[in-house]
Amino acid sequence: MFISKKTIRILVALLLVVCVIFGYGVYHQYVHFNQMVLERFQGRLWELPARVYARPMSLYPGMRLNTLTFEQALNRMGYQQVKDPKEFISPGRYFRKRDVFTLFRRPFKHEKETHASGKIQIKIQNSRVLDLQDVRSRESLEMVRLSPLLIGSFYPKNNEDRVLLTLKDTPPLLAKALIAVEDRSFHDHHGVVPLAILRALLINIREGHASQGGSTISQQLAKNFFLTPEKSIKRKLDEIFVAVAMERKFSKEEILETYLNEVYLGQDGKRAIHGFGLASSFYFGKSINDLKPHEIALLVGILKGPSRYNPRKHPGRAISRRNTVLDILRDQGILSPETVRVSRAAPLGVIEEFTTVNTPFPAYLDLVKRQLLQEYRESDLRSAGLRIFTTLDLQVQLAAEEAVFSQLSIIEANHRMPSKSLEAAVVVTATGSNEVLALVGGRKDSVKGFNRALDATRPIGSLIKPPVFLTALNDPKRYTLVTPINDGPVTIQLPNGKSWTPKNYDRKHHGTLPLYQALVHSYNSSTVRLGMDLGLEEVYDTLRKMGFKRNIQMYPASLLGAIEMSPIEVAQIYQTLASGGFYSPIRTVRSIYTSDGSILQRYPLTIKQNLDAGPIYLLNKTLQTVVTEGTAKSLERLVPKPWGTAGKTGTTNDLRDSWFAGFTGSQLAVVWVGRDDNRSCGLSGATGAMRVWGRFMAEVPNAPLVLAPPENVKTYVVNMKTGLKSHDGNRNAVAIPFIEGSVPLSRSNEPSGIETDGHEMDRKSDDSGSKFLNWLKDLFK
């Protein structure tokens, strides 16, 4: 058939048009993907979760630490126990022989501290650390710090998680193994290998569907980073464009580093494990640089199919795949035949699954998040890779949880209650800084749910009385510790025309007594009379100065604890007592670092003196007597006496709520015990919450509470019968602290202090009177 020159010219013209259109389309696609690659690589490559850490665990000779708590702490920190010392060959392991632990400490960097790995021996005797020793040098150590526990993460919406690595900080074998198995010509091609693509295309045509990809590392990264996993010709072409664009703009090292951080390597519940940094700790419990050749080979082998070769679910497949990778490394001269022989014979070495999807301390993490959201957007918490170091003390947290778990069961059994009918909440802070050391939101604290420590607002009962008496002591011209208070019947007329007559817990009245004694024995009638004389607004003003933030309406019943507070609100107001009148906001975060390790923010201690030291001192001395002689006297059976604990019990109407708030020289703890349905639990503060408090304090390191009198407080000898200054030779003489200007006069001057006809004291026998005076001397000595 003859084709005219004109037709040929037309066909050639059409072909040129098609080529131009196709070329323009190709160019347009290239420009599009080139811009997309630039924008992605120049921005934030990944949404990284914020990681939240406890404070490092510190060990030192003499500290209180029982073996059970220490072993629990090690397990929480992901340390694996070995039964045979021969297995003790890498960080993250420990060996126990009775009360002696040999620990292969992980290396870590915490804020400004850097600690190398090494073997440490810890000897525990009678629930105290007896000795610390460096195993290699046999030198005794004054202190050992362990890497901080990861207590939770705030994950991005895609639930991806990864620990970023740099290529220079990874073992050379990892990069060599990746290239050997996934892309042998990686350093020679420009993003694609045409022959490999053609070979894959022919196989796909023969099989009738897209089953082969012929992908280079650059193409795999292009697919994971920018495209869908769909298998189609269009998606394959897009993949090629992206791979070539990456190769033109970035070095081989940058592409390989991005690849080893991007790849998917398994699933931990809803959390997707990406990158070799996280996979190393997920499967082996150690850092990438501590992996042995057979462990690196396993991770590289998993790449082919993280689900199919999951070493926990399919160990046989995983070993077979690992050995295939080892053979490849031997055949390419990367590993010696002897190394491969030994590696092939090694067990998988995968640790038991240790999930970190769910925080072990959801109640505490809840408080951390609430405080962070006051300053940061939630999107930043979920994507910016922040490292957040908190104030949580692992030993204190575990002891608080154990106290709740053990004591609630004992209380229920002793009072013949239905099993698991009681609930509890605990807040523990450091007395000097108001840092939250531990927080328990309920009986099942490891399960996320209603956070009673933060959200359960309950009447606080007699915990309100110290603020009432502090209000009085803030006016030393009117009130001292020995000012007479009437505990007789009192009736309050209410605005609605009704009247209210409060009753004491023992259903008795106790006449006129010194002010401090009304608080020590938690008498209701005298407290209400005192509070009404002071004024409800004055008491509320004291509460605000102590750190209570909410606006509430005060009523006469508020003086006996009808005010509702959460445990953490109670902890805040009692913290101001424990710190000598200095208010400091409760806090959980010490510092925040960016994903590259730069400091973003520190949270230094901020304090403000809201209350005078003198009245606080007098009140705290009285709260110590609550523990030695008052409503909390039974605490001495639970905790050592030398701590000088100051505390207060709290009980509400019909025994619905049981409270105890108390502090030693180092920490304050607030405990609530009750029922979620608000029915009576049948417990007073002393029979419920105080048992949990005592059990907890008996298991943690503590410093004794030693109260130093401020400059404006002086001790004077007072005759307790007359309330006047006296000399210490008098059998009724007791040394009492007073704020200067409030001291009662001597008999030769105008009398002040306790005015009594002596009948109440005369009713006591000589023995009981002597006991009473000795008690006062012990209180104020």
PDB file of C-alpha atoms in Angstrom, residues 49-316:
ATOM      1  CA  PRO A  49       5.184  10.530  69.863  1.00  0.00           C
ATOM      2  CA  ALA A  50       6.118  12.384  73.019  1.00  0.00           C
ATOM      3  CA  ARG A  51       7.793  10.037  75.471  1.00  0.00           C
ATOM      4  CA  VAL A  52       7.250  10.471  79.181  1.00  0.00           C
ATOM      5  CA  TYR A  53       9.854   9.219  81.664  1.00  0.00           C
ATOM      6  CA  ALA A  54      10.021   8.716  85.409  1.00  0.00           C
ATOM      7  CA  ARG A  55      13.018  10.033  87.314  1.00  0.00           C
ATOM      8  CA  PRO A  56      16.035   7.676  87.293  1.00  0.00           C
ATOM      9  CA  MET A  57      15.990   5.194  90.151  1.00  0.00           C
ATOM     10  CA  SER A  58      18.762   5.962  92.638  1.00  0.00           C
ATOM     11  CA  LEU A  59      20.300   3.327  94.901  1.00  0.00           C
ATOM     12  CA  TYR A  60      22.608   4.048  97.824  1.00  0.00           C
ATOM     13  CA  PRO A  61      23.802   2.096 100.866  1.00  0.00           C
ATOM     14  CA  GLY A  62      21.378   2.318 103.775  1.00  0.00           C
ATOM     15  CA  MET A  63      18.300   3.230 101.742  1.00  0.00           C
ATOM     16  CA  ARG A  64      15.075   1.397 102.496  1.00  0.00           C
ATOM     17  CA  LEU A  65      14.378  -1.119  99.710  1.00  0.00           C
ATOM     18  CA  ASN A  66      12.878  -4.583  99.923  1.00  0.00           C
ATOM     19  CA  THR A  67      13.734  -7.259  97.387  1.00  0.00           C
ATOM     20  CA  LEU A  68      10.172  -7.602  96.092  1.00  0.00           C
ATOM     21  CA  THR A  69       9.866  -3.905  95.294  1.00  0.00           C
ATOM     22  CA  PHE A  70      13.284  -3.838  93.649  1.00  0.00           C
ATOM     23  CA  GLU A  71      12.514  -6.851  91.477  1.00  0.00           C
ATOM     24  CA  GLN A  72       9.183  -5.291  90.493  1.00  0.00           C
ATOM     25  CA  ALA A  73      10.995  -2.089  89.575  1.00  0.00           C
ATOM     26  CA  LEU A  74      13.504  -3.958  87.412  1.00  0.00           C
ATOM     27  CA  ASN A  75      10.710  -5.794  85.606  1.00  0.00           C
ATOM     28  CA  ARG A  76       8.837  -2.524  85.018  1.00  0.00           C
ATOM     29  CA  MET A  77      12.010  -1.047  83.535  1.00  0.00           C
ATOM     30  CA  GLY A  78      12.178  -3.953  81.086  1.00  0.00           C
ATOM     31  CA  TYR A  79      15.143  -5.755  82.640  1.00  0.00           C
ATOM     32  CA  GLN A  80      15.107  -9.478  81.875  1.00  0.00           C
ATOM     33  CA  GLN A  81      16.010 -11.985  84.575  1.00  0.00           C
ATOM     34  CA  VAL A  82      18.451 -14.713  83.565  1.00  0.00           C
ATOM     35  CA  LYS A  83      18.631 -18.053  85.359  1.00  0.00           C
ATOM     36  CA  ASP A  84      22.161 -18.849  84.286  1.00  0.00           C
ATOM     37  CA  PRO A  85      25.022 -16.349  84.810  1.00  0.00           C
ATOM     38  CA  LYS A  86      26.377 -17.418  81.397  1.00  0.00           C
ATOM     39  CA  GLU A  87      23.398 -15.626  79.809  1.00  0.00           C
ATOM     40  CA  PHE A  88      24.410 -12.444  81.575  1.00  0.00           C
ATOM     41  CA  ILE A  89      26.193 -11.007  78.566  1.00  0.00           C
ATOM     42  CA  SER A  90      24.390  -7.822  77.518  1.00  0.00           C
ATOM     43  CA  PRO A  91      22.803  -4.729  79.114  1.00  0.00           C
ATOM     44  CA  GLY A  92      19.220  -5.005  80.282  1.00  0.00           C
ATOM     45  CA  ARG A  93      19.666  -8.290  82.182  1.00  0.00           C
ATOM     46  CA  TYR A  94      19.874  -9.198  85.859  1.00  0.00           C
ATOM     47  CA  PHE A  95      20.744 -12.274  87.868  1.00  0.00           C
ATOM     48  CA  ARG A  96      19.390 -12.830  91.361  1.00  0.00           C
ATOM     49  CA  LYS A  97      20.716 -15.118  94.066  1.00  0.00           C
ATOM     50  CA  ARG A  98      18.550 -14.713  97.156  1.00  0.00           C
ATOM     51  CA  ASP A  99      18.985 -11.067  98.258  1.00  0.00           C
ATOM     52  CA  VAL A 100      21.912 -10.294  95.962  1.00  0.00           C
ATOM     53  CA  PHE A 101      21.202  -8.817  92.534  1.00  0.00           C
ATOM     54  CA  THR A 102      23.780  -8.568  89.783  1.00  0.00           C
ATOM     55  CA  LEU A 103      22.581  -6.038  87.261  1.00  0.00           C
ATOM     56  CA  PHE A 104      23.930  -5.302  83.781  1.00  0.00           C
ATOM     57  CA  ARG A 105      22.984  -1.637  83.735  1.00  0.00           C
ATOM     58  CA  ARG A 106      21.949  -0.044  80.464  1.00  0.00           C
ATOM     59  CA  PRO A 107      23.775   3.079  79.320  1.00  0.00           C
ATOM     60  CA  PHE A 108      21.657   6.194  79.394  1.00  0.00           C
ATOM     61  CA  LYS A 109      21.701   9.938  79.119  1.00  0.00           C
ATOM     62  CA  HIS A 110      19.272  11.793  81.351  1.00  0.00           C
ATOM     63  CA  GLU A 111      19.197  15.554  81.090  1.00  0.00           C
ATOM     64  CA  LYS A 112      22.824  16.495  81.914  1.00  0.00           C
ATOM     65  CA  GLU A 113      23.805  13.053  83.186  1.00  0.00           C
ATOM     66  CA  THR A 114      25.531  10.377  81.140  1.00  0.00           C
ATOM     67  CA  HIS A 115      25.970   6.863  82.525  1.00  0.00           C
ATOM     68  CA  ALA A 116      27.819   4.009  80.869  1.00  0.00           C
ATOM     69  CA  SER A 117      26.687   0.415  80.926  1.00  0.00           C
ATOM     70  CA  GLY A 118      28.300  -1.972  83.364  1.00  0.00           C
ATOM     71  CA  LYS A 119      27.697  -4.737  85.861  1.00  0.00           C
ATOM     72  CA  ILE A 120      26.616  -3.672  89.337  1.00  0.00           C
ATOM     73  CA  GLN A 121      26.054  -5.885  92.378  1.00  0.00           C
ATOM     74  CA  ILE A 122      23.363  -4.831  94.863  1.00  0.00           C
ATOM     75  CA  LYS A 123      23.156  -6.524  98.255  1.00  0.00           C
ATOM     76  CA  ILE A 124      19.943  -6.101 100.235  1.00  0.00           C
ATOM     77  CA  GLN A 125      19.561  -7.076 103.875  1.00  0.00           C
ATOM     78  CA  ASN A 126      16.574  -6.513 106.177  1.00  0.00           C
ATOM     79  CA  SER A 127      14.857  -4.385 103.529  1.00  0.00           C
ATOM     80  CA  ARG A 128      17.804  -2.024 103.205  1.00  0.00           C
ATOM     81  CA  VAL A 129      20.589  -1.689 100.651  1.00  0.00           C
ATOM     82  CA  LEU A 130      23.633  -3.128 102.377  1.00  0.00           C
ATOM     83  CA  ASP A 131      26.250  -2.608  99.673  1.00  0.00           C
ATOM     84  CA  LEU A 132      26.752  -1.486  96.067  1.00  0.00           C
ATOM     85  CA  GLN A 133      29.727  -2.725  94.106  1.00  0.00           C
ATOM     86  CA  ASP A 134      31.171  -2.382  90.627  1.00  0.00           C
ATOM     87  CA  VAL A 135      31.615  -5.999  89.515  1.00  0.00           C
ATOM     88  CA  ARG A 136      34.635  -5.360  87.302  1.00  0.00           C
ATOM     89  CA  SER A 137      36.689  -3.186  89.685  1.00  0.00           C
ATOM     90  CA  ARG A 138      35.251  -4.612  92.924  1.00  0.00           C
ATOM     91  CA  GLU A 139      35.033  -1.047  94.227  1.00  0.00           C
ATOM     92  CA  SER A 140      32.192  -0.041  96.543  1.00  0.00           C
ATOM     93  CA  LEU A 141      29.911   2.651  95.136  1.00  0.00           C
ATOM     94  CA  GLU A 142      28.220   5.505  96.955  1.00  0.00           C
ATOM     95  CA  MET A 143      25.316   5.683  94.516  1.00  0.00           C
ATOM     96  CA  VAL A 144      24.001   3.973  91.411  1.00  0.00           C
ATOM     97  CA  ARG A 145      21.384   5.455  89.086  1.00  0.00           C
ATOM     98  CA  LEU A 146      19.364   3.348  86.688  1.00  0.00           C
ATOM     99  CA  SER A 147      17.937   4.537  83.381  1.00  0.00           C
ATOM    100  CA  PRO A 148      14.560   6.262  83.746  1.00  0.00           C
ATOM    101  CA  LEU A 149      11.483   4.153  83.099  1.00  0.00           C
ATOM    102  CA  LEU A 150       9.371   5.047  80.074  1.00  0.00           C
ATOM    103  CA  ILE A 151       5.960   5.481  81.714  1.00  0.00           C
ATOM    104  CA  GLY A 152       3.982   6.371  78.620  1.00  0.00           C
ATOM    105  CA  SER A 153       3.764   8.051  75.242  1.00  0.00           C
ATOM    106  CA  PHE A 154       1.355  10.362  73.479  1.00  0.00           C
ATOM    107  CA  TYR A 155       1.024   8.757  70.042  1.00  0.00           C
ATOM    108  CA  PRO A 156       0.148  10.396  66.731  1.00  0.00           C
ATOM    109  CA  LYS A 157      -3.187   9.513  65.160  1.00  0.00           C
ATOM    110  CA  ASN A 158      -1.593   6.881  62.910  1.00  0.00           C
ATOM    111  CA  ASN A 159      -0.228   5.145  66.035  1.00  0.00           C
ATOM    112  CA  GLU A 160       3.232   4.864  64.484  1.00  0.00           C
ATOM    113  CA  ASP A 161       6.129   4.685  66.886  1.00  0.00           C
ATOM    114  CA  ARG A 162       9.862   4.806  66.261  1.00  0.00           C
ATOM    115  CA  VAL A 163      13.165   5.611  67.928  1.00  0.00           C
ATOM    116  CA  LEU A 164      15.249   7.703  65.536  1.00  0.00           C
ATOM    117  CA  LEU A 165      18.749   6.533  64.635  1.00  0.00           C
ATOM    118  CA  THR A 166      21.563   8.191  62.766  1.00  0.00           C
ATOM    119  CA  LEU A 167      23.557   6.066  60.352  1.00  0.00           C
ATOM    120  CA  LYS A 168      26.840   6.874  62.090  1.00  0.00           C
ATOM    121  CA  ASP A 169      25.471   5.656  65.423  1.00  0.00           C
ATOM    122  CA  THR A 170      24.355   2.243  64.154  1.00  0.00           C
ATOM    123  CA  PRO A 171      26.565  -0.860  63.848  1.00  0.00           C
ATOM    124  CA  PRO A 172      28.119  -1.060  60.322  1.00  0.00           C
ATOM    125  CA  LEU A 173      26.763  -4.596  59.960  1.00  0.00           C
ATOM    126  CA  LEU A 174      23.191  -3.300  59.873  1.00  0.00           C
ATOM    127  CA  ALA A 175      23.719  -1.112  56.799  1.00  0.00           C
ATOM    128  CA  LYS A 176      25.727  -3.834  55.050  1.00  0.00           C
ATOM    129  CA  ALA A 177      23.060  -6.446  55.758  1.00  0.00           C
ATOM    130  CA  LEU A 178      20.267  -4.187  54.504  1.00  0.00           C
ATOM    131  CA  ILE A 179      22.067  -3.526  51.232  1.00  0.00           C
ATOM    132  CA  ALA A 180      23.070  -7.176  50.797  1.00  0.00           C
ATOM    133  CA  VAL A 181      19.528  -8.460  51.258  1.00  0.00           C
ATOM    134  CA  GLU A 182      17.389  -5.655  49.878  1.00  0.00           C
ATOM    135  CA  ASP A 183      19.440  -3.838  47.215  1.00  0.00           C
ATOM    136  CA  ARG A 184      22.927  -5.066  46.301  1.00  0.00           C
ATOM    137  CA  SER A 185      23.476  -2.360  43.681  1.00  0.00           C
ATOM    138  CA  PHE A 186      22.363   0.414  46.048  1.00  0.00           C
ATOM    139  CA  HIS A 187      25.580   2.419  45.694  1.00  0.00           C
ATOM    140  CA  ASP A 188      25.614   2.099  41.865  1.00  0.00           C
ATOM    141  CA  HIS A 189      22.109   2.953  40.650  1.00  0.00           C
ATOM    142  CA  HIS A 190      20.277   6.288  40.512  1.00  0.00           C
ATOM    143  CA  GLY A 191      17.095   5.188  42.227  1.00  0.00           C
ATOM    144  CA  VAL A 192      15.953   2.434  39.875  1.00  0.00           C
ATOM    145  CA  VAL A 193      17.433  -0.643  38.167  1.00  0.00           C
ATOM    146  CA  PRO A 194      15.753  -0.908  34.722  1.00  0.00           C
ATOM    147  CA  LEU A 195      16.645  -4.576  34.233  1.00  0.00           C
ATOM    148  CA  ALA A 196      15.126  -5.488  37.571  1.00  0.00           C
ATOM    149  CA  ILE A 197      11.957  -3.583  36.664  1.00  0.00           C
ATOM    150  CA  LEU A 198      11.797  -5.305  33.258  1.00  0.00           C
ATOM    151  CA  ARG A 199      12.301  -8.709  34.856  1.00  0.00           C
ATOM    152  CA  ALA A 200       9.512  -8.009  37.347  1.00  0.00           C
ATOM    153  CA  LEU A 201       7.264  -6.736  34.515  1.00  0.00           C
ATOM    154  CA  LEU A 202       7.709  -9.947  32.528  1.00  0.00           C
ATOM    155  CA  ILE A 203       6.871 -12.055  35.596  1.00  0.00           C
ATOM    156  CA  ASN A 204       3.778  -9.959  36.270  1.00  0.00           C
ATOM    157  CA  ILE A 205       2.631 -10.339  32.636  1.00  0.00           C
ATOM    158  CA  ARG A 206       3.169 -14.092  32.779  1.00  0.00           C
ATOM    159  CA  GLU A 207       1.242 -14.443  36.073  1.00  0.00           C
ATOM    160  CA  GLY A 208      -1.500 -12.052  35.048  1.00  0.00           C
ATOM    161  CA  HIS A 209      -1.208  -9.736  38.063  1.00  0.00           C
ATOM    162  CA  ALA A 210       1.304  -7.468  39.794  1.00  0.00           C
ATOM    163  CA  SER A 211       3.243  -9.783  42.086  1.00  0.00           C
ATOM    164  CA  GLN A 212       6.847  -8.597  41.602  1.00  0.00           C
ATOM    165  CA  GLY A 213       8.232  -5.121  42.168  1.00  0.00           C
ATOM    166  CA  GLY A 214      11.958  -5.193  41.466  1.00  0.00           C
ATOM    167  CA  SER A 215      12.247  -2.340  43.945  1.00  0.00           C
ATOM    168  CA  THR A 216      15.441  -0.709  45.127  1.00  0.00           C
ATOM    169  CA  ILE A 217      15.776   0.683  48.642  1.00  0.00           C
ATOM    170  CA  SER A 218      14.999   4.097  47.188  1.00  0.00           C
ATOM    171  CA  GLN A 219      11.815   2.760  45.572  1.00  0.00           C
ATOM    172  CA  GLN A 220      10.734   1.053  48.805  1.00  0.00           C
ATOM    173  CA  LEU A 221      11.247   4.302  50.675  1.00  0.00           C
ATOM    174  CA  ALA A 222       9.324   6.183  47.969  1.00  0.00           C
ATOM    175  CA  LYS A 223       6.404   3.781  48.311  1.00  0.00           C
ATOM    176  CA  ASN A 224       6.342   3.917  52.116  1.00  0.00           C
ATOM    177  CA  PHE A 225       6.849   7.652  52.365  1.00  0.00           C
ATOM    178  CA  PHE A 226       4.733   9.074  49.591  1.00  0.00           C
ATOM    179  CA  LEU A 227       2.520   6.464  47.990  1.00  0.00           C
ATOM    180  CA  THR A 228       0.008   3.743  48.718  1.00  0.00           C
ATOM    181  CA  PRO A 229       0.817   0.011  48.891  1.00  0.00           C
ATOM    182  CA  GLU A 230      -1.437  -0.505  45.843  1.00  0.00           C
ATOM    183  CA  LYS A 231       0.097  -2.727  43.146  1.00  0.00           C
ATOM    184  CA  SER A 232      -0.579  -1.065  39.777  1.00  0.00           C
ATOM    185  CA  ILE A 233       1.387   0.214  36.781  1.00  0.00           C
ATOM    186  CA  LYS A 234       0.518   3.856  37.573  1.00  0.00           C
ATOM    187  CA  ARG A 235       1.663   3.532  41.165  1.00  0.00           C
ATOM    188  CA  LYS A 236       4.848   1.839  39.924  1.00  0.00           C
ATOM    189  CA  LEU A 237       5.577   4.730  37.587  1.00  0.00           C
ATOM    190  CA  ASP A 238       4.968   7.213  40.399  1.00  0.00           C
ATOM    191  CA  GLU A 239       7.353   5.212  42.565  1.00  0.00           C
ATOM    192  CA  ILE A 240      10.066   5.484  39.911  1.00  0.00           C
ATOM    193  CA  PHE A 241       9.614   9.263  39.637  1.00  0.00           C
ATOM    194  CA  VAL A 242       9.859   9.707  43.414  1.00  0.00           C
ATOM    195  CA  ALA A 243      12.895   7.402  43.722  1.00  0.00           C
ATOM    196  CA  VAL A 244      14.789   9.279  41.003  1.00  0.00           C
ATOM    197  CA  ALA A 245      13.875  12.624  42.572  1.00  0.00           C
ATOM    198  CA  MET A 246      15.195  11.477  45.951  1.00  0.00           C
ATOM    199  CA  GLU A 247      18.453  10.243  44.436  1.00  0.00           C
ATOM    200  CA  ARG A 248      19.019  13.593  42.690  1.00  0.00           C
ATOM    201  CA  LYS A 249      18.399  15.659  45.816  1.00  0.00           C
ATOM    202  CA  PHE A 250      19.859  13.549  48.615  1.00  0.00           C
ATOM    203  CA  SER A 251      22.903  11.431  49.299  1.00  0.00           C
ATOM    204  CA  LYS A 252      22.934   7.662  49.567  1.00  0.00           C
ATOM    205  CA  GLU A 253      23.653   7.995  53.296  1.00  0.00           C
ATOM    206  CA  GLU A 254      20.640  10.248  53.840  1.00  0.00           C
ATOM    207  CA  ILE A 255      18.367   7.855  51.941  1.00  0.00           C
ATOM    208  CA  LEU A 256      19.665   4.807  53.798  1.00  0.00           C
ATOM    209  CA  GLU A 257      19.321   6.548  57.183  1.00  0.00           C
ATOM    210  CA  THR A 258      15.739   7.527  56.372  1.00  0.00           C
ATOM    211  CA  TYR A 259      15.005   3.985  55.233  1.00  0.00           C
ATOM    212  CA  LEU A 260      16.223   2.303  58.419  1.00  0.00           C
ATOM    213  CA  ASN A 261      14.024   4.676  60.462  1.00  0.00           C
ATOM    214  CA  GLU A 262      10.943   4.290  58.247  1.00  0.00           C
ATOM    215  CA  VAL A 263      10.521   0.551  57.613  1.00  0.00           C
ATOM    216  CA  TYR A 264       7.686  -1.328  59.312  1.00  0.00           C
ATOM    217  CA  LEU A 265       8.870  -4.160  61.528  1.00  0.00           C
ATOM    218  CA  GLY A 266       5.923  -5.351  63.586  1.00  0.00           C
ATOM    219  CA  GLN A 267       2.872  -4.568  65.643  1.00  0.00           C
ATOM    220  CA  ASP A 268       2.413  -4.010  69.377  1.00  0.00           C
ATOM    221  CA  GLY A 269      -1.343  -3.930  69.834  1.00  0.00           C
ATOM    222  CA  LYS A 270      -2.475  -0.748  68.102  1.00  0.00           C
ATOM    223  CA  ARG A 271       1.065   0.609  68.012  1.00  0.00           C
ATOM    224  CA  ALA A 272       3.006   0.119  64.772  1.00  0.00           C
ATOM    225  CA  ILE A 273       6.726  -0.609  65.232  1.00  0.00           C
ATOM    226  CA  HIS A 274       8.755   1.368  62.700  1.00  0.00           C
ATOM    227  CA  GLY A 275      12.511   1.545  62.302  1.00  0.00           C
ATOM    228  CA  PHE A 276      15.346  -0.575  63.630  1.00  0.00           C
ATOM    229  CA  GLY A 277      15.860   1.588  66.722  1.00  0.00           C
ATOM    230  CA  LEU A 278      12.491   0.691  68.214  1.00  0.00           C
ATOM    231  CA  ALA A 279      12.476  -2.848  66.807  1.00  0.00           C
ATOM    232  CA  SER A 280      15.722  -3.581  68.659  1.00  0.00           C
ATOM    233  CA  SER A 281      14.194  -2.811  72.060  1.00  0.00           C
ATOM    234  CA  PHE A 282      10.813  -4.319  71.114  1.00  0.00           C
ATOM    235  CA  TYR A 283      12.243  -7.726  70.179  1.00  0.00           C
ATOM    236  CA  PHE A 284      15.458  -7.888  72.225  1.00  0.00           C
ATOM    237  CA  GLY A 285      15.099  -5.365  75.045  1.00  0.00           C
ATOM    238  CA  LYS A 286      18.356  -3.574  74.189  1.00  0.00           C
ATOM    239  CA  SER A 287      19.782  -0.874  71.975  1.00  0.00           C
ATOM    240  CA  ILE A 288      20.746  -1.461  68.359  1.00  0.00           C
ATOM    241  CA  ASN A 289      24.459  -1.226  69.204  1.00  0.00           C
ATOM    242  CA  ASP A 290      24.196  -4.112  71.643  1.00  0.00           C
ATOM    243  CA  LEU A 291      22.816  -6.547  69.049  1.00  0.00           C
ATOM    244  CA  LYS A 292      24.799  -9.554  67.932  1.00  0.00           C
ATOM    245  CA  PRO A 293      25.059 -10.663  64.267  1.00  0.00           C
ATOM    246  CA  HIS A 294      22.270 -13.242  64.510  1.00  0.00           C
ATOM    247  CA  GLU A 295      19.969 -10.618  66.074  1.00  0.00           C
ATOM    248  CA  ILE A 296      20.688  -8.071  63.332  1.00  0.00           C
ATOM    249  CA  ALA A 297      20.072 -10.801  60.754  1.00  0.00           C
ATOM    250  CA  LEU A 298      16.683 -11.544  62.329  1.00  0.00           C
ATOM    251  CA  LEU A 299      15.567  -7.900  62.156  1.00  0.00           C
ATOM    252  CA  VAL A 300      16.694  -7.603  58.526  1.00  0.00           C
ATOM    253  CA  GLY A 301      14.913 -10.859  57.739  1.00  0.00           C
ATOM    254  CA  ILE A 302      11.647  -9.669  59.333  1.00  0.00           C
ATOM    255  CA  LEU A 303      11.515  -6.891  56.730  1.00  0.00           C
ATOM    256  CA  LYS A 304      10.272  -9.353  54.119  1.00  0.00           C
ATOM    257  CA  GLY A 305       7.086  -9.958  56.112  1.00  0.00           C
ATOM    258  CA  PRO A 306       6.752  -8.683  59.698  1.00  0.00           C
ATOM    259  CA  SER A 307       3.595 -10.687  60.260  1.00  0.00           C
ATOM    260  CA  ARG A 308       4.718 -13.891  58.519  1.00  0.00           C
ATOM    261  CA  TYR A 309       8.127 -13.896  60.226  1.00  0.00           C
ATOM    262  CA  ASN A 310       6.993 -12.645  63.637  1.00  0.00           C
ATOM    263  CA  PRO A 311       9.520 -14.412  65.925  1.00  0.00           C
ATOM    264  CA  ARG A 312       7.075 -14.622  68.827  1.00  0.00           C
ATOM    265  CA  LYS A 313       4.253 -16.170  66.848  1.00  0.00           C
ATOM    266  CA  HIS A 314       6.220 -18.071  64.194  1.00  0.00           C
ATOM    267  CA  PRO A 315       9.669 -18.864  65.649  1.00  0.00           C
ATOM    268  CA  GLY A 316      10.336 -21.622  63.096  1.00  0.00           C
TER     269      GLY A 316
END
